[in-house]
mmCIF file of C-alpha atoms and ligand atoms in Angstrom:
data_model
loop_
_atom_site.group_PDB
_atom_site.id
_atom_site.type_symbol
_atom_site.label_atom_id
_atom_site.label_comp_id
_atom_site.label_asym_id
_atom_site.label_seq_id
_atom_site.Cartn_x
_atom_site.Cartn_y
_atom_site.Cartn_z
ATOM 1 C CA MET G 1 13.283 -66.837 -27.518
ATOM 2 C CA ASN G 2 10.370 -64.400 -27.940
ATOM 3 C CA HIS G 3 10.629 -62.763 -31.303
ATOM 4 C CA LEU G 4 11.740 -59.142 -31.695
ATOM 5 C CA ILE G 5 10.376 -56.378 -33.923
ATOM 6 C CA ALA G 6 12.676 -53.971 -35.757
ATOM 7 C CA PRO G 7 10.727 -51.185 -37.477
ATOM 8 C CA SER G 8 12.666 -49.946 -40.530
ATOM 9 C CA ILE G 9 13.031 -46.173 -40.735
ATOM 10 C CA LEU G 10 13.540 -46.388 -44.503
ATOM 11 C CA ALA G 11 9.756 -46.008 -44.584
ATOM 12 C CA ALA G 12 9.689 -43.156 -42.031
ATOM 13 C CA ASP G 13 8.874 -39.535 -42.866
ATOM 14 C CA PHE G 14 12.380 -38.053 -43.113
ATOM 15 C CA ALA G 15 11.006 -34.551 -42.630
ATOM 16 C CA ASN G 16 9.667 -35.733 -39.271
ATOM 17 C CA LEU G 17 12.292 -38.266 -38.329
ATOM 18 C CA GLN G 18 12.477 -37.293 -34.664
ATOM 19 C CA ARG G 19 8.708 -37.785 -34.339
ATOM 20 C CA ASP G 20 8.966 -41.219 -35.959
ATOM 21 C CA ILE G 21 11.888 -42.253 -33.722
ATOM 22 C CA GLU G 22 9.860 -41.184 -30.666
ATOM 23 C CA MET G 23 6.983 -43.309 -31.964
ATOM 24 C CA ILE G 24 9.290 -46.356 -32.031
ATOM 25 C CA ASN G 25 10.680 -45.446 -28.575
ATOM 26 C CA GLU G 26 7.160 -45.550 -27.169
ATOM 27 C CA SER G 27 6.108 -48.671 -29.079
ATOM 28 C CA ASP G 28 6.538 -52.412 -28.543
ATOM 29 C CA GLY G 29 9.358 -52.336 -31.102
ATOM 30 C CA ASP G 30 12.669 -53.763 -29.883
ATOM 31 C CA TRP G 31 15.271 -52.405 -32.308
ATOM 32 C CA ILE G 32 15.399 -49.637 -34.912
ATOM 33 C CA HIS G 33 16.364 -51.004 -38.330
ATOM 34 C CA VAL G 34 18.598 -48.616 -40.275
ATOM 35 C CA ASP G 35 19.093 -49.332 -44.000
ATOM 36 C CA ILE G 36 22.267 -47.964 -45.611
ATOM 37 C CA MET G 37 22.397 -48.098 -49.429
ATOM 38 C CA ASP G 38 25.261 -46.896 -51.609
ATOM 39 C CA GLY G 39 23.884 -46.898 -55.157
ATOM 40 C CA MET G 40 26.449 -49.608 -56.028
ATOM 41 C CA PHE G 41 25.565 -52.802 -54.191
ATOM 42 C CA VAL G 42 21.916 -51.849 -54.670
ATOM 43 C CA PRO G 43 20.441 -49.447 -57.220
ATOM 44 C CA ASN G 44 19.321 -46.953 -54.583
ATOM 45 C CA ILE G 45 20.913 -44.484 -52.146
ATOM 46 C CA SER G 46 19.364 -44.015 -48.694
ATOM 47 C CA PHE G 47 21.269 -41.891 -46.161
ATOM 48 C CA GLY G 48 24.613 -41.715 -44.380
ATOM 49 C CA PHE G 49 26.356 -40.855 -41.101
ATOM 50 C CA PRO G 50 24.790 -37.451 -40.356
ATOM 51 C CA VAL G 51 21.348 -39.033 -40.424
ATOM 52 C CA VAL G 52 22.409 -42.066 -38.352
ATOM 53 C CA ASN G 53 23.970 -39.716 -35.781
ATOM 54 C CA ALA G 54 20.745 -37.718 -35.607
ATOM 55 C CA VAL G 55 18.699 -40.891 -35.155
ATOM 56 C CA LYS G 56 21.026 -42.095 -32.409
ATOM 57 C CA LYS G 57 20.562 -38.834 -30.502
ATOM 58 C CA HIS G 58 16.873 -39.609 -30.008
ATOM 59 C CA ALA G 59 16.757 -43.425 -30.104
ATOM 60 C CA ARG G 60 16.182 -45.322 -26.874
ATOM 61 C CA LYS G 61 16.403 -48.673 -28.662
ATOM 62 C CA ASP G 62 19.296 -50.496 -30.314
ATOM 63 C CA LEU G 63 20.220 -49.395 -33.817
ATOM 64 C CA ASP G 64 20.208 -52.428 -36.114
ATOM 65 C CA VAL G 65 22.307 -51.217 -39.036
ATOM 66 C CA HIS G 66 21.915 -53.067 -42.353
ATOM 67 C CA LEU G 67 24.721 -52.217 -44.773
ATOM 68 C CA MET G 68 23.771 -52.682 -48.425
ATOM 69 C CA ILE G 69 27.128 -51.338 -49.594
ATOM 70 C CA VAL G 70 30.197 -52.675 -51.385
ATOM 71 C CA ASP G 71 33.370 -53.224 -49.339
ATOM 72 C CA PRO G 72 31.699 -52.482 -45.978
ATOM 73 C CA ASP G 73 34.983 -52.894 -44.033
ATOM 74 C CA ARG G 74 35.805 -49.286 -44.983
ATOM 75 C CA TYR G 75 32.970 -47.951 -42.817
ATOM 76 C CA LEU G 76 32.431 -50.416 -39.949
ATOM 77 C CA LYS G 77 34.159 -48.212 -37.369
ATOM 78 C CA ASN G 78 32.168 -45.177 -38.532
ATOM 79 C CA PHE G 79 28.905 -47.038 -38.015
ATOM 80 C CA LYS G 80 30.007 -48.246 -34.609
ATOM 81 C CA ASP G 81 30.843 -44.631 -33.688
ATOM 82 C CA ALA G 82 27.495 -43.496 -35.084
ATOM 83 C CA GLY G 83 25.781 -45.785 -32.569
ATOM 84 C CA ALA G 84 25.221 -49.181 -34.210
ATOM 85 C CA ALA G 85 24.475 -52.059 -31.810
ATOM 86 C CA SER G 86 24.237 -54.613 -34.623
ATOM 87 C CA ILE G 87 25.976 -54.414 -37.973
ATOM 88 C CA THR G 88 24.794 -56.547 -40.881
ATOM 89 C CA VAL G 89 26.966 -56.967 -43.959
ATOM 90 C CA HIS G 90 25.972 -58.824 -47.111
ATOM 91 C CA TYR G 91 27.473 -62.203 -47.923
ATOM 92 C CA GLU G 92 27.564 -61.077 -51.567
ATOM 93 C CA ALA G 93 29.624 -57.963 -50.720
ATOM 94 C CA CYS G 94 32.377 -59.567 -48.592
ATOM 95 C CA PRO G 95 35.137 -61.673 -50.190
ATOM 96 C CA ASN G 96 36.861 -61.993 -46.782
ATOM 97 C CA LEU G 97 33.735 -62.462 -44.733
ATOM 98 C CA HIS G 98 35.420 -64.136 -41.764
ATOM 99 C CA ARG G 99 37.737 -61.166 -41.317
ATOM 100 C CA THR G 100 34.847 -58.723 -41.656
ATOM 101 C CA VAL G 101 32.837 -60.587 -39.003
ATOM 102 C CA GLN G 102 35.770 -60.635 -36.570
ATOM 103 C CA TYR G 103 36.225 -56.904 -37.072
ATOM 104 C CA ILE G 104 32.558 -56.182 -36.283
ATOM 105 C CA LYS G 105 32.892 -58.215 -33.081
ATOM 106 C CA GLU G 106 36.126 -56.460 -32.089
ATOM 107 C CA LEU G 107 34.231 -53.193 -32.388
ATOM 108 C CA GLY G 108 31.783 -54.535 -29.800
ATOM 109 C CA CYS G 109 28.778 -54.833 -32.118
ATOM 110 C CA ARG G 110 26.572 -57.833 -32.828
ATOM 111 C CA ALA G 111 27.861 -59.363 -36.064
ATOM 112 C CA SER G 112 25.320 -60.266 -38.691
ATOM 113 C CA VAL G 113 25.391 -61.508 -42.283
ATOM 114 C CA ALA G 114 22.599 -61.002 -44.820
ATOM 115 C CA VAL G 115 21.837 -63.274 -47.745
ATOM 116 C CA ASN G 116 20.017 -62.118 -50.864
ATOM 117 C CA PRO G 117 17.051 -64.122 -52.149
ATOM 118 C CA HIS G 118 19.254 -66.080 -54.607
ATOM 119 C CA THR G 119 21.996 -66.949 -52.088
ATOM 120 C CA PRO G 120 21.667 -70.393 -50.462
ATOM 121 C CA VAL G 121 21.775 -70.374 -46.677
ATOM 122 C CA LEU G 122 24.119 -73.365 -46.781
ATOM 123 C CA LEU G 123 26.907 -71.022 -47.887
ATOM 124 C CA LEU G 124 26.933 -69.833 -44.262
ATOM 125 C CA ASP G 125 27.821 -73.308 -42.990
ATOM 126 C CA ASP G 126 31.418 -72.381 -42.088
ATOM 127 C CA ILE G 127 30.669 -68.961 -40.593
ATOM 128 C CA VAL G 128 27.370 -69.427 -38.758
ATOM 129 C CA ALA G 129 29.031 -70.398 -35.475
ATOM 130 C CA ASP G 130 30.813 -67.018 -35.434
ATOM 131 C CA LEU G 131 27.692 -64.936 -35.993
ATOM 132 C CA ASP G 132 25.211 -63.260 -33.685
ATOM 133 C CA MET G 133 22.610 -62.946 -36.419
ATOM 134 C CA VAL G 134 21.712 -63.973 -39.953
ATOM 135 C CA LEU G 135 19.443 -61.722 -42.020
ATOM 136 C CA ILE G 136 17.329 -63.470 -44.633
ATOM 137 C CA MET G 137 16.304 -61.037 -47.373
ATOM 138 C CA SER G 138 12.713 -61.726 -48.330
ATOM 139 C CA VAL G 139 12.822 -59.143 -51.141
ATOM 140 C CA ASN G 140 15.700 -58.023 -53.361
ATOM 141 C CA PRO G 141 17.482 -55.332 -51.369
ATOM 142 C CA GLY G 142 17.240 -51.703 -52.399
ATOM 143 C CA PHE G 143 13.683 -50.578 -51.812
ATOM 144 C CA GLY G 144 10.936 -50.661 -49.223
ATOM 145 C CA GLY G 145 7.404 -51.704 -50.009
ATOM 146 C CA GLN G 146 8.229 -54.682 -52.256
ATOM 147 C CA LYS G 147 6.386 -57.957 -52.532
ATOM 148 C CA PHE G 148 7.438 -60.746 -50.156
ATOM 149 C CA ILE G 149 9.194 -63.719 -51.843
ATOM 150 C CA GLN G 150 7.541 -67.014 -50.847
ATOM 151 C CA ASN G 151 10.763 -69.087 -51.004
ATOM 152 C CA THR G 152 11.787 -67.270 -47.796
ATOM 153 C CA TYR G 153 9.909 -69.843 -45.681
ATOM 154 C CA LYS G 154 12.102 -72.620 -47.048
ATOM 155 C CA LYS G 155 15.236 -70.549 -46.356
ATOM 156 C CA LEU G 156 14.137 -69.894 -42.771
ATOM 157 C CA GLY G 157 13.805 -73.654 -42.325
ATOM 158 C CA ASP G 158 17.311 -74.136 -43.713
ATOM 159 C CA ILE G 159 18.896 -71.567 -41.406
ATOM 160 C CA ARG G 160 16.974 -72.830 -38.401
ATOM 161 C CA THR G 161 18.309 -76.347 -39.040
ATOM 162 C CA LEU G 162 21.846 -75.027 -39.434
ATOM 163 C CA ALA G 163 21.527 -72.900 -36.291
ATOM 164 C CA SER G 164 20.136 -75.714 -34.143
ATOM 165 C CA GLU G 165 23.279 -77.687 -34.955
ATOM 166 C CA LYS G 166 25.895 -74.949 -34.783
ATOM 167 C CA ASN G 167 24.541 -71.857 -33.031
ATOM 168 C CA PRO G 168 21.268 -72.318 -31.124
ATOM 169 C CA GLY G 169 21.226 -68.727 -29.827
ATOM 170 C CA LEU G 170 21.420 -67.203 -33.315
ATOM 171 C CA TYR G 171 19.125 -64.296 -34.140
ATOM 172 C CA ILE G 172 17.365 -65.043 -37.414
ATOM 173 C CA GLU G 173 16.061 -61.829 -38.941
ATOM 174 C CA VAL G 174 13.754 -61.571 -41.916
ATOM 175 C CA ASP G 175 13.642 -58.348 -43.937
ATOM 176 C CA GLY G 176 11.266 -57.275 -46.687
ATOM 177 C CA GLY G 177 7.521 -57.406 -47.177
ATOM 178 C CA VAL G 178 6.788 -58.409 -43.578
ATOM 179 C CA ASP G 179 3.231 -57.600 -42.449
ATOM 180 C CA ALA G 180 0.429 -58.751 -40.183
ATOM 181 C CA ALA G 181 -0.592 -61.392 -42.716
ATOM 182 C CA ASN G 182 2.731 -63.298 -42.839
ATOM 183 C CA ALA G 183 4.368 -62.506 -39.479
ATOM 184 C CA ALA G 184 3.066 -65.521 -37.544
ATOM 185 C CA LYS G 185 4.063 -67.908 -40.314
ATOM 186 C CA LEU G 186 7.548 -66.357 -40.459
ATOM 187 C CA VAL G 187 8.083 -66.855 -36.740
ATOM 188 C CA GLU G 188 6.783 -70.393 -37.020
ATOM 189 C CA ALA G 189 9.245 -71.014 -39.880
ATOM 190 C CA GLY G 190 12.170 -69.917 -37.695
ATOM 191 C CA ALA G 191 12.482 -66.130 -37.738
ATOM 192 C CA ASN G 192 12.989 -64.439 -34.365
ATOM 193 C CA VAL G 193 13.510 -60.848 -35.540
ATOM 194 C CA LEU G 194 10.980 -59.256 -37.903
ATOM 195 C CA VAL G 195 11.932 -56.096 -39.816
ATOM 196 C CA ALA G 196 8.951 -54.069 -40.968
ATOM 197 C CA GLY G 197 8.988 -50.798 -42.898
ATOM 198 C CA ASN G 198 5.958 -50.166 -45.009
ATOM 199 C CA SER G 199 3.508 -52.236 -42.988
ATOM 200 C CA VAL G 200 4.294 -50.100 -39.919
ATOM 201 C CA PHE G 201 4.721 -46.619 -41.368
ATOM 202 C CA SER G 202 1.813 -46.759 -43.813
ATOM 203 C CA ALA G 203 -0.561 -47.845 -41.036
ATOM 204 C CA ALA G 204 -3.016 -45.321 -39.606
ATOM 205 C CA ASP G 205 -2.038 -46.627 -36.153
ATOM 206 C CA GLN G 206 1.731 -47.176 -36.381
ATOM 207 C CA LYS G 207 2.245 -48.213 -32.771
ATOM 208 C CA GLY G 208 -0.708 -50.539 -33.095
ATOM 209 C CA ALA G 209 0.850 -52.135 -36.186
ATOM 210 C CA ILE G 210 4.056 -52.800 -34.203
ATOM 211 C CA THR G 211 2.059 -54.262 -31.313
ATOM 212 C CA GLY G 212 0.211 -56.465 -33.802
ATOM 213 C CA LEU G 213 3.508 -57.894 -35.096
ATOM 214 C CA LYS G 214 4.785 -58.417 -31.548
ATOM 215 C CA ARG G 215 1.722 -60.119 -30.060
ATOM 216 C CA LEU G 216 0.966 -62.528 -32.835
ATOM 217 C CA ARG G 217 -1.438 -64.756 -31.006
ATOM 218 C CA GLY G 218 -3.399 -62.139 -29.082
HETATM 219 C C1 DX5 O 301 15.114 -53.356 -48.248
HETATM 220 C C2 DX5 O 301 15.489 -53.024 -46.839
HETATM 221 C C3 DX5 O 301 14.390 -53.242 -45.868
HETATM 222 C C4 DX5 O 301 13.195 -52.375 -46.063
HETATM 223 C C5 DX5 O 301 11.997 -53.193 -45.691
HETATM 224 O O1 DX5 O 301 16.238 -53.320 -49.049
HETATM 225 O O2 DX5 O 301 16.569 -53.822 -46.413
HETATM 226 O O3 DX5 O 301 14.847 -53.128 -44.521
HETATM 227 O O4 DX5 O 301 13.209 -51.190 -45.271
HETATM 228 O O5 DX5 O 301 10.877 -52.490 -46.047
HETATM 229 P P1 DX5 O 301 9.446 -53.184 -46.186
HETATM 230 O O6 DX5 O 301 9.089 -53.721 -44.833
HETATM 231 O O7 DX5 O 301 8.586 -52.032 -46.612
HETATM 232 O O8 DX5 O 301 9.556 -54.262 -47.239
HETATM 233 ZN ZN1 ZN O 302 17.015 -53.798 -44.190
#
């Protein structure tokens, strides 16, 4: 599978969000990564439904919604209605993860589970066959622009091994500190969806930065 790029609008200019969504529409980006933070699961608050609805109005690419919130079951239907194509919940936030995953699928969304940097991928052994995607956090969730954690490469290897046995079509997404310097190595290690916030939106040529992540070997 050719890898996908999901620019993260957490790093966009919220006063010019429509402009930034149009930039992604016109770019080589595949999905639009939408980070939802509740100030409880993570120490930061991002934005909620009115903003997601506004993004959806202009987006011509799938919304890849990443829920960094406690008890996400409460809001899955709302995010589906707001236009989510994929919904990612955190392993650490879901005591009844199997039920949560089934619910996301019943809603007609791709079901995805994220693991924090300290959470072993092997804990997904009994759920991976039910998933459309696993998101490997390569920073601690909560903020954009953080430093990439090197142990991520090892975790990508672990999930790739698990997936080749139990779910060969699995999307393996990596999120946090992704840039032109580590993208090729991440894909080589097993990632097939790259989320990128800061490295795209802080670039002078944002579309060019997305193209650079997409066409890794020229
Ligand atoms: C972090 C978020 C990321 C964030 C990535 O908690 O989940 O999606 O937007 O931003 P960068 O690419 O700047 O690390
Ligand atoms: Zn994210």
